[in-house]
Amino acid sequence: MPSVFARLRAALGPGIDLERELASGGMGDVFVGRDTVLDRPVAVKTLKQELATAIAAERFLQEARSAARLSHPNVVKVYDSGIVDGILYFTMELVAGPTLESALAGGPLTVAETTALGRDLLSALGEAHRIGIVHRDVKPSNIFLDGDRAKLGDFGIARVLETGTPTLTAPGRPLGTPYYMSPEQSWGEPVTGTSDLYSMGLVLFEACSGRRWIPGTAPDKGAWTGVPSELRSVLQRALQVEPLERFQDAASFGEALLAHPVGWRALLGLALLAAALIYMVGGGRDPSAPPARHELVLFPFETIGLADSALERSVYRSTEWFFRRLPSLSLVPRAAAARAWAGSSLPE
């Protein structure tokens, strides 16, 4: 019997050239293909054959409809949906980058990276909630990193909060991933947008600390070791057990996240570095002369009087990002910089 890949490839051609399987899990399989008409790469998601009951099929199509209603730069775009050779499918944007889940396997994010991640995803959730959609499955494997942008995908169990819209879930039966569920969702109670915001708090806690929060744990009972001080109060509010004690909308969560303080030493250090660089690159040079090339060794930063490795990495990466964009400057690779640091007389 032909495989799902072979059947789908035959049924979708020649408009879509199916190339390979990308992932399998949950309710569907995902394949990589190319839209030959518009000449663009696409991801094609199908409903697993063994799950193709009437309710599962409706939930699958609901995912496509929910995502298609969202037009937002931080949401994975859905292009089309249908059924061919008995296979339910929809086509969506193919994100070239990794999922947050795979990225975190390499270690936690810096404060700046965590803040940028939260900004993007809360913007997406804010738009979803505005049009009455609760995602209900916000987790690292549903978050895709596309360059410097994060995108939220997989609205497979999203519930459209409209009067008269029947739920596909039996009363009292929770849907979602246990590690990333809000308390009310795990109890099978009705959920609102604040449930997504709780899940977002779980994701950001894991992103900056490298470990999972135990859902349902009161913030004053949990372990906050490894969470940067700048993010602690924001996440403590996001992870409140009672929905009314959390952020009530994505916008207020995002504003609190972006308002975290940055140490004055870090800002002073960056200002001094920028001033020195401007002098080195442009000061005293004949404007008509061709731009000179300079090579810079960027050593690690240390937060004096404060043991905060996350802040140190954040300042280093931000400074590195700035320097790499200057046309007259070349940064020595990190490995060479580390060797230079180890061989210098500077304190370690």
mmCIF file of C-alpha atoms in Angstrom:
data_model
loop_
_atom_site.group_PDB
_atom_site.id
_atom_site.type_symbol
_atom_site.label_atom_id
_atom_site.label_comp_id
_atom_site.label_asym_id
_atom_site.label_seq_id
_atom_site.Cartn_x
_atom_site.Cartn_y
_atom_site.Cartn_z
ATOM 1 C CA MET A 1 0.000 0.000 0.000
ATOM 2 C CA PRO A 2 1.458 3.418 -0.932
ATOM 3 C CA SER A 3 2.663 5.566 1.960
ATOM 4 C CA VAL A 4 0.916 8.789 2.935
ATOM 5 C CA PHE A 5 3.862 10.665 1.440
ATOM 6 C CA ALA A 6 3.522 8.876 -1.909
ATOM 7 C CA ARG A 7 -0.271 9.325 -2.011
ATOM 8 C CA LEU A 8 -0.074 12.977 -1.053
ATOM 9 C CA ARG A 9 2.740 13.661 -3.506
ATOM 10 C CA ALA A 10 0.712 12.178 -6.357
ATOM 11 C CA ALA A 11 -2.485 13.952 -5.341
ATOM 12 C CA LEU A 12 -0.971 17.419 -4.856
ATOM 13 C CA GLY A 13 1.213 17.436 -7.963
ATOM 14 C CA PRO A 14 2.041 19.224 -10.134
ATOM 15 C CA GLY A 15 0.986 22.364 -8.233
ATOM 16 C CA ILE A 16 2.894 21.303 -5.125
ATOM 17 C CA ASP A 17 6.055 19.247 -5.408
ATOM 18 C CA LEU A 18 6.341 17.289 -2.163
ATOM 19 C CA GLU A 19 10.008 16.689 -1.254
ATOM 20 C CA ARG A 20 10.420 15.010 2.140
ATOM 21 C CA GLU A 21 8.966 14.431 5.596
ATOM 22 C CA LEU A 22 9.869 17.105 8.131
ATOM 23 C CA ALA A 23 8.226 15.998 11.374
ATOM 24 C CA SER A 24 5.633 13.671 12.822
ATOM 25 C CA GLY A 25 3.726 14.052 16.055
ATOM 26 C CA GLY A 26 0.509 14.969 17.757
ATOM 27 C CA MET A 27 -2.344 14.911 15.288
ATOM 28 C CA GLY A 28 -0.436 15.228 12.025
ATOM 29 C CA ASP A 29 2.620 14.737 9.852
ATOM 30 C CA VAL A 30 4.474 17.640 8.286
ATOM 31 C CA PHE A 31 6.184 17.516 4.890
ATOM 32 C CA VAL A 32 8.396 19.951 3.004
ATOM 33 C CA GLY A 33 7.289 20.892 -0.481
ATOM 34 C CA ARG A 34 7.390 23.617 -3.079
ATOM 35 C CA ASP A 35 4.504 25.570 -4.545
ATOM 36 C CA THR A 36 5.450 25.349 -8.221
ATOM 37 C CA VAL A 37 2.932 28.003 -9.257
ATOM 38 C CA LEU A 38 4.140 30.728 -6.881
ATOM 39 C CA ASP A 39 7.683 29.305 -6.670
ATOM 40 C CA ARG A 40 7.923 29.293 -2.895
ATOM 41 C CA PRO A 41 8.738 26.658 -0.268
ATOM 42 C CA VAL A 42 5.804 25.411 1.804
ATOM 43 C CA ALA A 43 5.130 23.080 4.690
ATOM 44 C CA VAL A 44 2.258 20.636 4.162
ATOM 45 C CA LYS A 45 0.550 19.306 7.283
ATOM 46 C CA THR A 46 -1.713 16.260 7.163
ATOM 47 C CA LEU A 47 -4.030 14.637 9.664
ATOM 48 C CA LYS A 48 -2.780 11.229 10.787
ATOM 49 C CA GLN A 49 -4.856 8.531 9.130
ATOM 50 C CA GLU A 50 -5.518 6.660 12.376
ATOM 51 C CA LEU A 51 -7.012 9.835 13.859
ATOM 52 C CA ALA A 52 -9.269 10.685 10.921
ATOM 53 C CA THR A 53 -12.530 10.581 12.851
ATOM 54 C CA ALA A 54 -15.171 13.205 12.202
ATOM 55 C CA ILE A 55 -14.226 15.157 15.352
ATOM 56 C CA ALA A 56 -10.488 14.955 14.668
ATOM 57 C CA ALA A 57 -11.033 16.081 11.082
ATOM 58 C CA GLU A 58 -13.087 19.047 12.249
ATOM 59 C CA ARG A 59 -10.428 19.988 14.818
ATOM 60 C CA PHE A 60 -7.745 19.734 12.151
ATOM 61 C CA LEU A 61 -9.646 22.018 9.791
ATOM 62 C CA GLN A 62 -10.316 24.345 12.703
ATOM 63 C CA GLU A 63 -6.546 24.721 13.082
ATOM 64 C CA ALA A 64 -6.312 25.865 9.491
ATOM 65 C CA ARG A 65 -9.261 28.247 9.829
ATOM 66 C CA SER A 66 -7.988 29.715 13.098
ATOM 67 C CA ALA A 67 -4.492 30.342 11.772
ATOM 68 C CA ALA A 68 -5.804 31.664 8.439
ATOM 69 C CA ARG A 69 -7.767 34.345 10.302
ATOM 70 C CA LEU A 70 -4.533 35.642 11.793
ATOM 71 C CA SER A 71 -2.459 37.927 9.627
ATOM 72 C CA HIS A 72 0.492 38.799 11.813
ATOM 73 C CA PRO A 73 4.278 38.766 11.296
ATOM 74 C CA ASN A 74 4.734 36.568 14.375
ATOM 75 C CA VAL A 75 2.233 33.888 13.343
ATOM 76 C CA VAL A 76 3.092 31.094 10.905
ATOM 77 C CA LYS A 77 0.995 31.823 7.801
ATOM 78 C CA VAL A 78 -1.553 29.304 6.517
ATOM 79 C CA TYR A 79 -2.033 29.390 2.752
ATOM 80 C CA ASP A 80 -4.608 26.758 1.806
ATOM 81 C CA SER A 81 -6.441 23.641 3.034
ATOM 82 C CA GLY A 82 -8.403 20.772 1.567
ATOM 83 C CA ILE A 83 -8.765 17.013 1.170
ATOM 84 C CA VAL A 84 -7.117 14.859 -1.518
ATOM 85 C CA ASP A 85 -7.246 11.067 -1.845
ATOM 86 C CA GLY A 86 -8.949 10.949 1.541
ATOM 87 C CA ILE A 87 -6.116 12.903 3.215
ATOM 88 C CA LEU A 88 -6.867 16.145 5.058
ATOM 89 C CA TYR A 89 -4.111 18.692 4.585
ATOM 90 C CA PHE A 90 -3.234 22.342 4.683
ATOM 91 C CA THR A 91 -0.258 24.261 3.361
ATOM 92 C CA MET A 92 1.567 26.848 5.392
ATOM 93 C CA GLU A 93 4.674 28.967 5.521
ATOM 94 C CA LEU A 94 7.888 26.978 5.812
ATOM 95 C CA VAL A 95 10.031 28.495 8.565
ATOM 96 C CA ALA A 96 13.685 27.698 7.921
ATOM 97 C CA GLY A 97 14.869 28.208 11.498
ATOM 98 C CA PRO A 98 14.669 25.828 14.456
ATOM 99 C CA THR A 99 11.943 25.537 17.041
ATOM 100 C CA LEU A 100 12.529 27.137 20.419
ATOM 101 C CA GLU A 101 12.586 23.628 21.887
ATOM 102 C CA SER A 102 15.604 22.629 19.808
ATOM 103 C CA ALA A 103 17.305 26.004 20.355
ATOM 104 C CA LEU A 104 17.044 25.637 24.145
ATOM 105 C CA ALA A 105 18.899 22.335 23.937
ATOM 106 C CA GLY A 106 21.987 24.525 23.520
ATOM 107 C CA GLY A 107 21.355 26.396 26.775
ATOM 108 C CA PRO A 108 19.161 29.221 28.105
ATOM 109 C CA LEU A 109 18.673 32.560 26.398
ATOM 110 C CA THR A 110 20.048 35.880 27.570
ATOM 111 C CA VAL A 111 17.856 38.601 29.047
ATOM 112 C CA ALA A 112 17.817 40.444 25.717
ATOM 113 C CA GLU A 113 16.940 37.297 23.785
ATOM 114 C CA THR A 114 14.210 36.317 26.243
ATOM 115 C CA THR A 115 12.745 39.806 26.096
ATOM 116 C CA ALA A 116 12.734 39.801 22.281
ATOM 117 C CA LEU A 117 11.113 36.362 22.264
ATOM 118 C CA GLY A 118 8.391 37.495 24.644
ATOM 119 C CA ARG A 119 7.788 40.700 22.690
ATOM 120 C CA ASP A 120 7.181 38.794 19.452
ATOM 121 C CA LEU A 121 4.972 36.071 20.902
ATOM 122 C CA LEU A 122 2.904 38.373 23.092
ATOM 123 C CA SER A 123 2.271 40.529 20.039
ATOM 124 C CA ALA A 124 0.978 37.439 18.218
ATOM 125 C CA LEU A 125 -1.177 36.358 21.166
ATOM 126 C CA GLY A 126 -2.546 39.872 21.530
ATOM 127 C CA GLU A 127 -3.822 39.775 17.954
ATOM 128 C CA ALA A 128 -5.232 36.261 18.382
ATOM 129 C CA HIS A 129 -7.083 37.249 21.547
ATOM 130 C CA ARG A 130 -8.355 40.412 19.875
ATOM 131 C CA ILE A 131 -10.250 38.366 17.299
ATOM 132 C CA GLY A 132 -11.443 35.828 19.870
ATOM 133 C CA ILE A 133 -8.911 33.006 19.489
ATOM 134 C CA VAL A 134 -7.197 31.301 22.418
ATOM 135 C CA HIS A 135 -4.232 29.186 21.333
ATOM 136 C CA ARG A 136 -4.289 26.713 24.288
ATOM 137 C CA ASP A 137 -1.020 25.008 23.359
ATOM 138 C CA VAL A 138 1.742 27.616 23.668
ATOM 139 C CA LYS A 139 4.982 25.640 24.127
ATOM 140 C CA PRO A 140 8.578 25.661 22.806
ATOM 141 C CA SER A 141 7.917 23.087 20.075
ATOM 142 C CA ASN A 142 5.169 25.329 18.628
ATOM 143 C CA ILE A 143 7.452 28.371 18.504
ATOM 144 C CA PHE A 144 9.634 28.825 15.427
ATOM 145 C CA LEU A 145 12.736 31.017 15.234
ATOM 146 C CA ASP A 146 13.034 32.766 11.877
ATOM 147 C CA GLY A 147 16.233 34.808 11.994
ATOM 148 C CA ASP A 148 15.700 37.449 14.665
ATOM 149 C CA ARG A 149 11.928 36.874 14.752
ATOM 150 C CA ALA A 150 9.853 34.343 16.677
ATOM 151 C CA LYS A 151 6.661 32.920 15.171
ATOM 152 C CA LEU A 152 3.822 31.057 16.833
ATOM 153 C CA GLY A 153 2.350 28.094 14.983
ATOM 154 C CA ASP A 154 0.093 25.072 15.426
ATOM 155 C CA PHE A 155 -3.350 26.325 16.355
ATOM 156 C CA GLY A 156 -4.555 22.710 16.372
ATOM 157 C CA ILE A 157 -6.555 22.971 19.572
ATOM 158 C CA ALA A 158 -7.366 26.668 19.455
ATOM 159 C CA ARG A 159 -10.911 27.497 20.466
ATOM 160 C CA VAL A 160 -12.735 30.350 18.825
ATOM 161 C CA LEU A 161 -14.465 32.223 21.626
ATOM 162 C CA GLU A 162 -17.684 33.149 19.888
ATOM 163 C CA THR A 163 -21.201 32.783 21.151
ATOM 164 C CA GLY A 164 -22.769 29.644 19.774
ATOM 165 C CA THR A 165 -19.498 28.063 18.619
ATOM 166 C CA PRO A 166 -19.622 24.432 19.737
ATOM 167 C CA THR A 167 -16.541 23.049 21.448
ATOM 168 C CA LEU A 168 -14.910 19.917 20.088
ATOM 169 C CA THR A 169 -13.709 18.974 23.546
ATOM 170 C CA ALA A 170 -15.828 16.923 25.934
ATOM 171 C CA PRO A 171 -16.699 18.874 29.119
ATOM 172 C CA GLY A 172 -13.983 18.538 31.736
ATOM 173 C CA ARG A 173 -11.450 17.049 29.318
ATOM 174 C CA PRO A 174 -8.266 19.150 29.091
ATOM 175 C CA LEU A 175 -6.487 19.656 25.786
ATOM 176 C CA GLY A 176 -2.906 20.813 25.612
ATOM 177 C CA THR A 177 0.555 19.791 26.794
ATOM 178 C CA PRO A 178 0.689 19.193 30.577
ATOM 179 C CA TYR A 179 3.995 20.991 31.220
ATOM 180 C CA TYR A 180 2.669 24.170 29.595
ATOM 181 C CA MET A 181 -0.951 24.206 30.758
ATOM 182 C CA SER A 182 -2.454 26.819 33.035
ATOM 183 C CA PRO A 183 -4.006 25.432 36.243
ATOM 184 C CA GLU A 184 -7.542 26.065 34.995
ATOM 185 C CA GLN A 185 -6.780 24.351 31.701
ATOM 186 C CA SER A 186 -5.381 21.262 33.431
ATOM 187 C CA TRP A 187 -8.553 21.090 35.552
ATOM 188 C CA GLY A 188 -10.671 21.046 32.399
ATOM 189 C CA GLU A 189 -12.250 24.408 33.149
ATOM 190 C CA PRO A 190 -13.127 27.005 30.474
ATOM 191 C CA VAL A 191 -10.099 29.045 29.454
ATOM 192 C CA THR A 192 -9.592 32.609 28.301
ATOM 193 C CA GLY A 193 -6.628 34.565 27.017
ATOM 194 C CA THR A 194 -5.087 34.675 30.505
ATOM 195 C CA SER A 195 -4.474 30.930 30.155
ATOM 196 C CA ASP A 196 -2.259 31.578 27.119
ATOM 197 C CA LEU A 197 -0.428 34.272 29.085
ATOM 198 C CA TYR A 198 0.268 31.780 31.888
ATOM 199 C CA SER A 199 1.679 29.356 29.317
ATOM 200 C CA MET A 200 3.756 32.219 27.927
ATOM 201 C CA GLY A 201 5.152 32.763 31.425
ATOM 202 C CA LEU A 202 6.114 29.077 31.577
ATOM 203 C CA VAL A 203 7.891 29.343 28.215
ATOM 204 C CA LEU A 204 9.818 32.493 29.170
ATOM 205 C CA PHE A 205 10.813 31.016 32.541
ATOM 206 C CA GLU A 206 12.277 27.994 30.751
ATOM 207 C CA ALA A 207 13.891 30.162 28.082
ATOM 208 C CA CYS A 208 15.897 32.272 30.531
ATOM 209 C CA SER A 209 16.578 29.662 33.239
ATOM 210 C CA GLY A 210 17.038 26.467 31.237
ATOM 211 C CA ARG A 211 14.532 24.525 33.358
ATOM 212 C CA ARG A 212 10.790 24.042 33.538
ATOM 213 C CA TRP A 213 8.481 25.606 36.076
ATOM 214 C CA ILE A 214 6.065 23.178 37.720
ATOM 215 C CA PRO A 215 2.603 24.390 36.600
ATOM 216 C CA GLY A 216 0.320 25.301 39.460
ATOM 217 C CA THR A 217 3.185 26.215 41.803
ATOM 218 C CA ALA A 218 2.633 29.522 43.583
ATOM 219 C CA PRO A 219 5.412 31.991 42.628
ATOM 220 C CA ASP A 220 6.442 32.479 46.270
ATOM 221 C CA LYS A 221 6.936 28.705 46.614
ATOM 222 C CA GLY A 222 9.015 28.171 43.478
ATOM 223 C CA ALA A 223 12.757 28.201 42.853
ATOM 224 C CA TRP A 224 13.996 31.323 41.071
ATOM 225 C CA THR A 225 17.670 30.447 40.925
ATOM 226 C CA GLY A 226 19.057 31.176 37.486
ATOM 227 C CA VAL A 227 16.295 33.620 36.524
ATOM 228 C CA PRO A 228 17.802 37.068 35.819
ATOM 229 C CA SER A 229 16.710 39.654 38.358
ATOM 230 C CA GLU A 230 15.384 41.913 35.565
ATOM 231 C CA LEU A 231 12.748 39.338 34.606
ATOM 232 C CA ARG A 232 11.847 37.913 37.983
ATOM 233 C CA SER A 233 8.978 40.212 39.015
ATOM 234 C CA VAL A 234 7.395 40.034 35.535
ATOM 235 C CA LEU A 235 7.405 36.229 35.508
ATOM 236 C CA GLN A 236 6.190 36.035 39.082
ATOM 237 C CA ARG A 237 3.058 37.921 38.079
ATOM 238 C CA ALA A 238 2.607 35.890 34.890
ATOM 239 C CA LEU A 239 2.742 32.621 36.854
ATOM 240 C CA GLN A 240 0.108 33.451 39.444
ATOM 241 C CA VAL A 241 -2.222 30.490 40.001
ATOM 242 C CA GLU A 242 -5.344 32.665 40.116
ATOM 243 C CA PRO A 243 -6.173 34.073 36.645
ATOM 244 C CA LEU A 244 -7.277 37.446 38.038
ATOM 245 C CA GLU A 245 -3.875 37.963 39.653
ATOM 246 C CA ARG A 246 -1.992 37.593 36.356
ATOM 247 C CA PHE A 247 -1.596 40.029 33.490
ATOM 248 C CA GLN A 248 -5.060 40.430 31.999
ATOM 249 C CA ASP A 249 -3.956 41.033 28.427
ATOM 250 C CA ALA A 250 -0.921 40.433 26.240
ATOM 251 C CA ALA A 251 -0.208 44.147 25.864
ATOM 252 C CA SER A 252 0.289 44.747 29.602
ATOM 253 C CA PHE A 253 2.477 41.624 29.849
ATOM 254 C CA GLY A 254 4.589 42.868 26.946
ATOM 255 C CA GLU A 255 4.931 46.361 28.393
ATOM 256 C CA ALA A 256 6.109 44.972 31.732
ATOM 257 C CA LEU A 257 8.586 42.702 29.988
ATOM 258 C CA LEU A 258 10.082 45.493 27.908
ATOM 259 C CA ALA A 259 10.296 47.807 30.921
ATOM 260 C CA HIS A 260 12.811 45.674 32.839
ATOM 261 C CA PRO A 261 15.772 47.728 34.085
ATOM 262 C CA VAL A 262 19.246 47.417 32.591
ATOM 263 C CA GLY A 263 22.234 47.819 34.911
ATOM 264 C CA TRP A 264 23.847 51.257 34.692
ATOM 265 C CA ARG A 265 27.302 49.689 34.465
ATOM 266 C CA ALA A 266 26.261 47.835 31.319
ATOM 267 C CA LEU A 267 24.909 51.010 29.715
ATOM 268 C CA LEU A 268 28.012 52.971 30.709
ATOM 269 C CA GLY A 269 30.265 50.268 29.294
ATOM 270 C CA LEU A 270 28.428 50.227 25.981
ATOM 271 C CA ALA A 271 28.488 54.024 25.765
ATOM 272 C CA LEU A 272 32.240 54.110 26.364
ATOM 273 C CA LEU A 273 32.841 51.382 23.801
ATOM 274 C CA ALA A 274 30.713 53.160 21.205
ATOM 275 C CA ALA A 275 32.521 56.458 21.814
ATOM 276 C CA ALA A 276 35.925 54.780 21.511
ATOM 277 C CA LEU A 277 34.886 53.025 18.322
ATOM 278 C CA ILE A 278 33.571 56.199 16.704
ATOM 279 C CA TYR A 279 36.866 57.904 17.463
ATOM 280 C CA MET A 280 38.898 54.959 16.180
ATOM 281 C CA VAL A 281 36.927 54.529 12.971
ATOM 282 C CA GLY A 282 36.177 58.101 12.010
ATOM 283 C CA GLY A 283 38.089 60.512 14.220
ATOM 284 C CA GLY A 284 40.826 62.527 12.566
ATOM 285 C CA ARG A 285 40.561 60.738 9.192
ATOM 286 C CA ASP A 286 40.466 62.464 5.805
ATOM 287 C CA PRO A 287 36.842 62.044 4.606
ATOM 288 C CA SER A 288 38.019 61.633 1.004
ATOM 289 C CA ALA A 289 40.369 58.746 1.863
ATOM 290 C CA PRO A 290 39.142 55.156 1.432
ATOM 291 C CA PRO A 291 37.749 53.702 4.676
ATOM 292 C CA ALA A 292 40.362 51.960 6.792
ATOM 293 C CA ARG A 293 39.816 48.422 8.028
ATOM 294 C CA HIS A 294 40.262 47.742 11.730
ATOM 295 C CA GLU A 295 40.282 44.461 13.597
ATOM 296 C CA LEU A 296 38.775 44.340 17.084
ATOM 297 C CA VAL A 297 39.086 41.717 19.797
ATOM 298 C CA LEU A 298 35.958 41.717 21.961
ATOM 299 C CA PHE A 299 36.657 40.290 25.412
ATOM 300 C CA PRO A 300 33.983 39.003 27.834
ATOM 301 C CA PHE A 301 32.121 41.391 30.118
ATOM 302 C CA GLU A 302 31.887 41.133 33.869
ATOM 303 C CA THR A 303 29.174 42.768 35.986
ATOM 304 C CA ILE A 304 31.137 44.208 38.882
ATOM 305 C CA GLY A 305 29.540 43.554 42.246
ATOM 306 C CA LEU A 306 26.772 41.428 40.731
ATOM 307 C CA ALA A 307 27.074 37.762 39.774
ATOM 308 C CA ASP A 308 24.795 37.767 36.743
ATOM 309 C CA SER A 309 26.181 35.660 33.907
ATOM 310 C CA ALA A 310 23.010 36.150 31.841
ATOM 311 C CA LEU A 311 23.476 39.924 31.873
ATOM 312 C CA GLU A 312 27.150 39.524 30.973
ATOM 313 C CA ARG A 313 26.264 37.356 27.954
ATOM 314 C CA SER A 314 23.508 39.750 26.942
ATOM 315 C CA VAL A 315 25.845 42.766 26.967
ATOM 316 C CA TYR A 316 28.502 40.807 25.064
ATOM 317 C CA ARG A 317 26.087 39.680 22.329
ATOM 318 C CA SER A 318 24.496 43.124 21.998
ATOM 319 C CA THR A 319 27.917 44.741 21.644
ATOM 320 C CA GLU A 320 29.021 42.083 19.167
ATOM 321 C CA TRP A 321 25.849 42.621 17.115
ATOM 322 C CA PHE A 322 26.555 46.359 16.932
ATOM 323 C CA PHE A 323 30.193 45.986 15.940
ATOM 324 C CA ARG A 324 29.526 43.428 13.207
ATOM 325 C CA ARG A 325 27.379 45.950 11.362
ATOM 326 C CA LEU A 326 30.153 48.541 10.997
ATOM 327 C CA PRO A 327 31.641 48.325 7.473
ATOM 328 C CA SER A 328 35.155 49.394 8.480
ATOM 329 C CA LEU A 329 35.526 46.917 11.333
ATOM 330 C CA SER A 330 36.252 43.195 11.545
ATOM 331 C CA LEU A 331 35.637 41.304 14.763
ATOM 332 C CA VAL A 332 38.111 38.606 15.692
ATOM 333 C CA PRO A 333 36.224 35.254 15.925
ATOM 334 C CA ARG A 334 35.103 34.255 19.428
ATOM 335 C CA ALA A 335 37.535 31.320 19.639
ATOM 336 C CA ALA A 336 40.509 33.547 18.794
ATOM 337 C CA ALA A 337 39.252 36.215 21.219
ATOM 338 C CA ALA A 338 39.047 33.588 23.966
ATOM 339 C CA ARG A 339 42.627 32.515 23.284
ATOM 340 C CA ALA A 340 43.773 36.139 23.353
ATOM 341 C CA TRP A 341 41.956 36.634 26.653
ATOM 342 C CA ALA A 342 43.536 33.536 28.167
ATOM 343 C CA GLY A 343 47.006 34.659 27.033
ATOM 344 C CA SER A 344 46.640 38.255 28.222
ATOM 345 C CA SER A 345 47.632 39.742 31.551
ATOM 346 C CA LEU A 346 44.058 40.826 32.195
ATOM 347 C CA PRO A 347 42.338 39.282 35.250
ATOM 348 C CA GLU A 348 40.035 36.328 34.597
#
